[in-house]
Amino acid sequence: MDGAAIADLFGLGRFRGLSGGPVARGRQGEVWRLDTSDGRWAVKVPFEAASVAGATFQEKACAAGVRAPAVRRTVDGAVSGEDQIRVYEWVELGAPDPLADPELVGATVAAIHRVFVPAEGPAGEWHTAPVGAARWDELIEELRDAPFGGRLAALRDELVALEGWLTPPAAAQTCHRDLWADNVLPTPDGGLCVIDWENSGPADPAQELACVLYEFARTDPGRARALTSAYAAAGGPARLTRTGDFSMLIAQLGHIAALAGERWLRGDARPDAAAWIGEVLDDFHSRERLQRLLGAIRPHGL
């Protein structure tokens, strides 16, 4: 990592220092801290190639008032440099908090959804398609001796039944598609900042709102009503009315569990793979839980 070269490429002023290693690491990339005469910057190194569309959507959201790190383009106007390196405004952020103020979460997501960018292409299987009964059966058999194998097997029928709820996006537009608590982070002044826009793409805002509802409300009907009421009051366009609205949640969590299982089988960082699948299995999104969430907000017309 050549901090001076990055500073020159992105027009960040004179190089002063680069962190000795990543200061943050997620599923999609790692972040280094860069100091220059113009300030402090977050240098992100994606693990996979990221599209320009996510950066463009992030820029539009920032311009509309959504709190997110500003995208810094190269001196030639490109989104990324060598090895897909990207640079963002440095923002001080707190730890992920699924118990963040639900009204603030709802208003934040509404602000994102009000930034209408037409969808380009299909939503993608990760967000819409089932893992499928046959693949679940294969994985359960292959993972029977894994420490989480018994829990996965016990949930087999529920995983398949949940996938029976999947419905195609009804009104697709460009969405963030990764609004978990890891990416909707508290700031020192009590606000929320949305990060990691590289996964942005076509999705149904209602299906994205359902993911947010589950992440930040879980089994609490009061939080569910506060979040969706604040979303509607802030002009959010989506409404949750049917079980199919949980399609993105079901598809994403299903694929996360399947991918984590496959990584375990390959021997790729097994403790990390076990922790990743544990995020799904330990606090499971059963049909009963999702129906209760939907029931909690229905009396309010949301």
CSV table of C-alpha atoms in Angstrom, one decimal:
chain,number,residue,atom,x,y,z
A,1,MET,CA,0.0,0.0,0.0
A,2,ASP,CA,1.7,3.2,-1.2
A,3,GLY,CA,0.1,6.0,0.7
A,4,ALA,CA,1.9,8.8,-1.2
A,5,ALA,CA,0.8,7.4,-4.6
A,6,ILE,CA,-2.8,7.2,-3.4
A,7,ALA,CA,-2.7,10.7,-2.1
A,8,ASP,CA,-1.4,11.9,-5.5
A,9,LEU,CA,-3.9,9.8,-7.5
A,10,PHE,CA,-6.9,11.1,-5.6
A,11,GLY,CA,-5.7,14.6,-5.2
A,12,LEU,CA,-5.6,14.5,-1.4
A,13,GLY,CA,-2.7,16.9,-0.7
A,14,ARG,CA,0.7,16.0,0.7
A,15,PHE,CA,1.1,12.5,2.1
A,16,ARG,CA,1.7,12.5,5.9
A,17,GLY,CA,1.0,8.9,7.1
A,18,LEU,CA,-0.8,5.6,6.5
A,19,SER,CA,-2.0,3.2,9.2
A,20,GLY,CA,0.3,0.2,9.7
A,21,GLY,CA,-2.5,-2.1,8.7
A,22,PRO,CA,-6.2,-2.2,8.2
A,23,VAL,CA,-8.2,-0.3,10.8
A,24,ALA,CA,-11.4,-2.0,9.9
A,25,ARG,CA,-12.3,-5.2,8.0
A,26,GLY,CA,-15.7,-6.5,6.8
A,27,ARG,CA,-17.0,-9.1,4.5
A,28,GLN,CA,-16.5,-7.0,1.4
A,29,GLY,CA,-13.2,-5.3,2.1
A,30,GLU,CA,-10.7,-3.7,4.5
A,31,VAL,CA,-10.1,0.0,5.3
A,32,TRP,CA,-6.8,1.8,5.9
A,33,ARG,CA,-6.5,5.3,7.4
A,34,LEU,CA,-4.6,7.8,5.3
A,35,ASP,CA,-3.5,11.2,6.6
A,36,THR,CA,-2.6,14.1,4.3
A,37,SER,CA,-2.3,17.8,4.4
A,38,ASP,CA,-6.0,18.0,3.3
A,39,GLY,CA,-7.3,15.8,6.1
A,40,ARG,CA,-7.9,12.2,7.0
A,41,TRP,CA,-9.3,9.6,4.6
A,42,ALA,CA,-10.6,6.1,4.5
A,43,VAL,CA,-8.9,4.0,1.9
A,44,LYS,CA,-11.0,0.9,1.1
A,45,VAL,CA,-9.6,-2.2,-0.6
A,46,PRO,CA,-12.5,-4.4,-1.8
A,47,PHE,CA,-12.0,-8.1,-1.8
A,48,GLU,CA,-14.0,-8.3,-5.1
A,49,ALA,CA,-14.5,-5.8,-8.0
A,50,ALA,CA,-17.2,-3.3,-7.1
A,51,SER,CA,-19.3,-1.5,-9.7
A,52,VAL,CA,-19.3,2.2,-10.4
A,53,ALA,CA,-23.1,2.3,-9.8
A,54,GLY,CA,-22.7,2.0,-6.0
A,55,ALA,CA,-20.4,5.0,-5.8
A,56,THR,CA,-22.7,7.0,-8.1
A,57,PHE,CA,-25.7,6.1,-5.9
A,58,GLN,CA,-23.8,7.0,-2.8
A,59,GLU,CA,-22.9,10.4,-4.3
A,60,LYS,CA,-26.6,11.1,-5.1
A,61,ALA,CA,-27.6,10.0,-1.6
A,62,CYS,CA,-25.1,12.3,0.0
A,63,ALA,CA,-26.3,15.2,-2.2
A,64,ALA,CA,-29.9,14.5,-1.0
A,65,GLY,CA,-28.8,14.7,2.7
A,66,VAL,CA,-28.3,11.1,3.5
A,67,ARG,CA,-25.4,10.9,6.0
A,68,ALA,CA,-22.7,8.8,4.4
A,69,PRO,CA,-19.0,9.1,3.7
A,70,ALA,CA,-18.4,11.3,0.7
A,71,VAL,CA,-16.8,9.6,-2.3
A,72,ARG,CA,-13.4,10.9,-3.3
A,73,ARG,CA,-12.7,10.4,-7.0
A,74,THR,CA,-9.3,10.4,-8.7
A,75,VAL,CA,-7.9,13.5,-10.3
A,76,ASP,CA,-9.2,12.0,-13.6
A,77,GLY,CA,-12.7,11.5,-12.2
A,78,ALA,CA,-12.5,7.7,-11.8
A,79,VAL,CA,-14.2,6.0,-8.8
A,80,SER,CA,-11.2,3.7,-8.1
A,81,GLY,CA,-7.5,3.4,-8.6
A,82,GLU,CA,-5.2,0.4,-9.0
A,83,ASP,CA,-6.5,-2.9,-7.4
A,84,GLN,CA,-10.0,-1.3,-7.1
A,85,ILE,CA,-8.8,1.0,-4.3
A,86,ARG,CA,-11.4,3.6,-3.3
A,87,VAL,CA,-11.1,6.6,-1.1
A,88,TYR,CA,-13.8,8.1,1.1
A,89,GLU,CA,-14.2,10.9,3.6
A,90,TRP,CA,-13.1,9.8,7.0
A,91,VAL,CA,-16.0,9.6,9.5
A,92,GLU,CA,-15.7,8.7,13.2
A,93,LEU,CA,-18.1,5.8,13.8
A,94,GLY,CA,-19.3,3.7,16.7
A,95,ALA,CA,-19.8,0.0,17.0
A,96,PRO,CA,-22.8,-1.7,15.3
A,97,ASP,CA,-25.9,-1.4,17.4
A,98,PRO,CA,-29.1,-3.3,16.4
A,99,LEU,CA,-30.8,-1.4,19.3
A,100,ALA,CA,-30.1,2.0,17.7
A,101,ASP,CA,-33.0,4.5,17.9
A,102,PRO,CA,-35.6,2.9,15.6
A,103,GLU,CA,-37.1,6.2,14.6
A,104,LEU,CA,-33.7,7.4,13.4
A,105,VAL,CA,-33.2,4.2,11.5
A,106,GLY,CA,-36.6,4.5,9.9
A,107,ALA,CA,-36.0,8.1,8.8
A,108,THR,CA,-32.5,7.2,7.5
A,109,VAL,CA,-33.8,4.4,5.3
A,110,ALA,CA,-36.6,6.6,4.1
A,111,ALA,CA,-34.1,9.2,3.0
A,112,ILE,CA,-32.2,6.6,1.0
A,113,HIS,CA,-35.4,5.3,-0.6
A,114,ARG,CA,-36.4,8.8,-1.6
A,115,VAL,CA,-33.3,9.0,-3.8
A,116,PHE,CA,-34.8,7.4,-6.9
A,117,VAL,CA,-32.3,5.9,-9.3
A,118,PRO,CA,-33.9,3.5,-11.9
A,119,ALA,CA,-32.9,-0.1,-11.6
A,120,GLU,CA,-30.5,-1.4,-14.2
A,121,GLY,CA,-30.8,-5.1,-14.8
A,122,PRO,CA,-32.2,-7.9,-12.6
A,123,ALA,CA,-31.9,-7.9,-8.8
A,124,GLY,CA,-29.6,-10.9,-8.7
A,125,GLU,CA,-30.0,-14.4,-7.2
A,126,TRP,CA,-28.3,-13.5,-3.9
A,127,HIS,CA,-31.3,-11.2,-3.1
A,128,THR,CA,-34.1,-13.1,-4.8
A,129,ALA,CA,-33.5,-16.8,-5.4
A,130,PRO,CA,-33.9,-19.8,-3.0
A,131,VAL,CA,-31.0,-22.0,-2.1
A,132,GLY,CA,-33.5,-24.8,-2.8
A,133,ALA,CA,-34.5,-28.0,-1.0
A,134,ALA,CA,-32.0,-30.2,-2.9
A,135,ARG,CA,-29.0,-28.0,-2.0
A,136,TRP,CA,-30.1,-27.7,1.6
A,137,ASP,CA,-30.2,-31.5,1.8
A,138,GLU,CA,-26.8,-31.8,0.3
A,139,LEU,CA,-25.3,-29.3,2.7
A,140,ILE,CA,-26.9,-30.8,5.7
A,141,GLU,CA,-25.5,-34.2,4.9
A,142,GLU,CA,-22.0,-32.8,4.1
A,143,LEU,CA,-22.0,-30.7,7.3
A,144,ARG,CA,-23.4,-33.4,9.7
A,145,ASP,CA,-20.1,-33.5,11.7
A,146,ALA,CA,-19.7,-29.7,11.8
A,147,PRO,CA,-20.3,-28.1,15.3
A,148,PHE,CA,-23.4,-26.3,13.8
A,149,GLY,CA,-24.5,-29.3,11.7
A,150,GLY,CA,-27.3,-30.4,14.1
A,151,ARG,CA,-28.8,-26.9,14.3
A,152,LEU,CA,-28.8,-26.6,10.6
A,153,ALA,CA,-30.5,-30.0,10.1
A,154,ALA,CA,-33.1,-29.1,12.7
A,155,LEU,CA,-34.0,-26.0,10.7
A,156,ARG,CA,-34.1,-27.7,7.3
A,157,ASP,CA,-37.9,-27.8,6.9
A,158,GLU,CA,-38.3,-24.2,8.1
A,159,LEU,CA,-35.6,-23.0,5.6
A,160,VAL,CA,-37.4,-24.7,2.7
A,161,ALA,CA,-40.8,-23.3,3.9
A,162,LEU,CA,-39.4,-19.8,4.2
A,163,GLU,CA,-38.2,-20.0,0.6
A,164,GLY,CA,-41.8,-20.7,-0.4
A,165,TRP,CA,-42.6,-17.1,0.5
A,166,LEU,CA,-40.1,-15.7,-2.1
A,167,THR,CA,-41.7,-13.3,-4.6
A,168,PRO,CA,-40.0,-11.2,-7.3
A,169,PRO,CA,-39.4,-7.5,-6.6
A,170,ALA,CA,-42.6,-5.6,-7.4
A,171,ALA,CA,-41.2,-2.1,-7.8
A,172,ALA,CA,-37.4,-2.2,-8.3
A,173,GLN,CA,-35.1,0.8,-8.0
A,174,THR,CA,-31.5,1.2,-7.0
A,175,CYS,CA,-31.1,0.3,-3.3
A,176,HIS,CA,-28.2,-0.1,-0.8
A,177,ARG,CA,-29.0,-3.9,-0.4
A,178,ASP,CA,-26.8,-4.3,2.7
A,179,LEU,CA,-28.5,-2.2,5.4
A,180,TRP,CA,-27.5,-4.5,8.3
A,181,ALA,CA,-26.4,-2.9,11.6
A,182,ASP,CA,-22.7,-3.3,10.5
A,183,ASN,CA,-23.4,-0.7,7.8
A,184,VAL,CA,-25.8,1.7,9.6
A,185,LEU,CA,-23.5,3.0,12.3
A,186,PRO,CA,-23.8,5.5,15.2
A,187,THR,CA,-21.8,8.7,15.1
A,188,PRO,CA,-20.5,10.6,18.2
A,189,ASP,CA,-23.2,13.3,17.8
A,190,GLY,CA,-26.0,10.8,18.1
A,191,GLY,CA,-26.7,10.4,14.4
A,192,LEU,CA,-26.4,7.4,12.0
A,193,CYS,CA,-24.0,7.1,9.1
A,194,VAL,CA,-24.5,4.6,6.3
A,195,ILE,CA,-21.4,2.9,4.9
A,196,ASP,CA,-20.5,0.2,2.3
A,197,TRP,CA,-22.5,1.2,-0.7
A,198,GLU,CA,-20.5,-1.1,-3.1
A,199,ASN,CA,-23.3,-3.7,-3.1
A,200,SER,CA,-25.9,-1.3,-4.3
A,201,GLY,CA,-28.2,-2.4,-7.1
A,202,PRO,CA,-31.7,-3.3,-8.2
A,203,ALA,CA,-34.1,-4.2,-5.4
A,204,ASP,CA,-37.7,-3.6,-4.1
A,205,PRO,CA,-37.6,-0.9,-1.4
A,206,ALA,CA,-40.3,-2.8,0.5
A,207,GLN,CA,-38.1,-5.9,0.6
A,208,GLU,CA,-35.1,-3.8,1.8
A,209,LEU,CA,-37.3,-2.2,4.4
A,210,ALA,CA,-38.3,-5.6,5.7
A,211,CYS,CA,-34.6,-6.5,6.1
A,212,VAL,CA,-34.1,-3.4,8.2
A,213,LEU,CA,-37.2,-4.1,10.2
A,214,TYR,CA,-36.0,-7.5,11.1
A,215,GLU,CA,-32.4,-6.3,11.9
A,216,PHE,CA,-33.5,-3.4,14.2
A,217,ALA,CA,-36.7,-4.7,15.7
A,218,ARG,CA,-36.5,-8.6,15.9
A,219,THR,CA,-39.1,-9.6,18.4
A,220,ASP,CA,-40.0,-6.1,19.7
A,221,PRO,CA,-43.4,-4.9,18.3
A,222,GLY,CA,-42.8,-1.4,19.8
A,223,ARG,CA,-39.6,-0.9,17.9
A,224,ALA,CA,-41.2,-2.3,14.8
A,225,ARG,CA,-44.0,0.2,14.9
A,226,ALA,CA,-41.6,3.1,15.7
A,227,LEU,CA,-39.3,2.3,12.8
A,228,THR,CA,-42.0,1.9,10.2
A,229,SER,CA,-44.0,4.9,11.4
A,230,ALA,CA,-40.8,7.1,11.3
A,231,TYR,CA,-40.1,5.7,7.8
A,232,ALA,CA,-43.6,6.7,6.5
A,233,ALA,CA,-43.5,10.1,8.2
A,234,ALA,CA,-40.1,10.8,6.5
A,235,GLY,CA,-41.6,10.1,3.1
A,236,GLY,CA,-40.4,6.6,2.6
A,237,PRO,CA,-42.2,5.1,-0.4
A,238,ALA,CA,-42.5,1.5,0.7
A,239,ARG,CA,-45.1,-0.3,2.8
A,240,LEU,CA,-45.0,-3.7,4.3
A,241,THR,CA,-48.2,-5.7,3.6
A,242,ARG,CA,-47.4,-9.3,2.9
A,243,THR,CA,-45.1,-12.1,3.7
A,244,GLY,CA,-43.4,-11.8,0.3
A,245,ASP,CA,-42.0,-8.5,1.4
A,246,PHE,CA,-39.5,-10.6,3.5
A,247,SER,CA,-38.1,-12.1,0.3
A,248,MET,CA,-34.8,-10.3,0.3
A,249,LEU,CA,-34.2,-11.2,4.0
A,250,ILE,CA,-35.0,-14.8,3.3
A,251,ALA,CA,-32.8,-15.0,0.2
A,252,GLN,CA,-29.8,-13.2,1.7
A,253,LEU,CA,-29.8,-15.1,5.0
A,254,GLY,CA,-30.3,-18.4,3.2
A,255,HIS,CA,-27.3,-17.7,0.9
A,256,ILE,CA,-25.2,-16.5,3.8
A,257,ALA,CA,-25.8,-19.7,5.6
A,258,ALA,CA,-25.1,-21.8,2.6
A,259,LEU,CA,-21.9,-19.9,1.7
A,260,ALA,CA,-20.7,-20.1,5.2
A,261,GLY,CA,-21.3,-23.9,5.2
A,262,GLU,CA,-19.4,-24.2,1.9
A,263,ARG,CA,-16.5,-22.3,3.3
A,264,TRP,CA,-16.4,-24.6,6.3
A,265,LEU,CA,-16.3,-27.6,4.0
A,266,ARG,CA,-13.4,-26.1,2.1
A,267,GLY,CA,-11.5,-25.4,5.3
A,268,ASP,CA,-11.5,-21.6,4.6
A,269,ALA,CA,-11.0,-19.9,8.0
A,270,ARG,CA,-13.3,-22.4,9.8
A,271,PRO,CA,-13.8,-20.3,13.0
A,272,ASP,CA,-15.0,-17.4,10.8
A,273,ALA,CA,-17.3,-19.6,8.8
A,274,ALA,CA,-18.8,-21.0,12.0
A,275,ALA,CA,-19.4,-17.6,13.4
A,276,TRP,CA,-20.9,-16.4,10.1
A,277,ILE,CA,-23.5,-19.2,9.9
A,278,GLY,CA,-24.1,-18.8,13.6
A,279,GLU,CA,-25.4,-15.3,13.0
A,280,VAL,CA,-28.2,-16.9,11.0
A,281,LEU,CA,-28.9,-20.0,13.1
A,282,ASP,CA,-28.5,-18.6,16.6
A,283,ASP,CA,-31.3,-15.9,16.1
A,284,PHE,CA,-33.3,-17.5,13.4
A,285,HIS,CA,-35.8,-15.7,11.2
A,286,SER,CA,-38.6,-18.2,11.4
A,287,ARG,CA,-42.0,-17.7,9.7
A,288,GLU,CA,-43.6,-17.2,13.1
A,289,ARG,CA,-41.2,-14.4,14.0
A,290,LEU,CA,-41.7,-12.7,10.7
A,291,GLN,CA,-45.5,-13.0,10.8
A,292,ARG,CA,-45.4,-11.4,14.3
A,293,LEU,CA,-43.4,-8.5,13.0
A,294,LEU,CA,-45.8,-8.0,10.1
A,295,GLY,CA,-48.8,-8.3,12.5
A,296,ALA,CA,-47.2,-5.6,14.8
A,297,ILE,CA,-47.3,-3.0,12.1
A,298,ARG,CA,-50.5,-3.9,10.2
A,299,PRO,CA,-52.9,-2.1,12.7
A,300,HIS,CA,-51.0,1.1,11.8
A,301,GLY,CA,-51.5,0.7,8.1
A,302,LEU,CA,-47.9,0.2,7.4
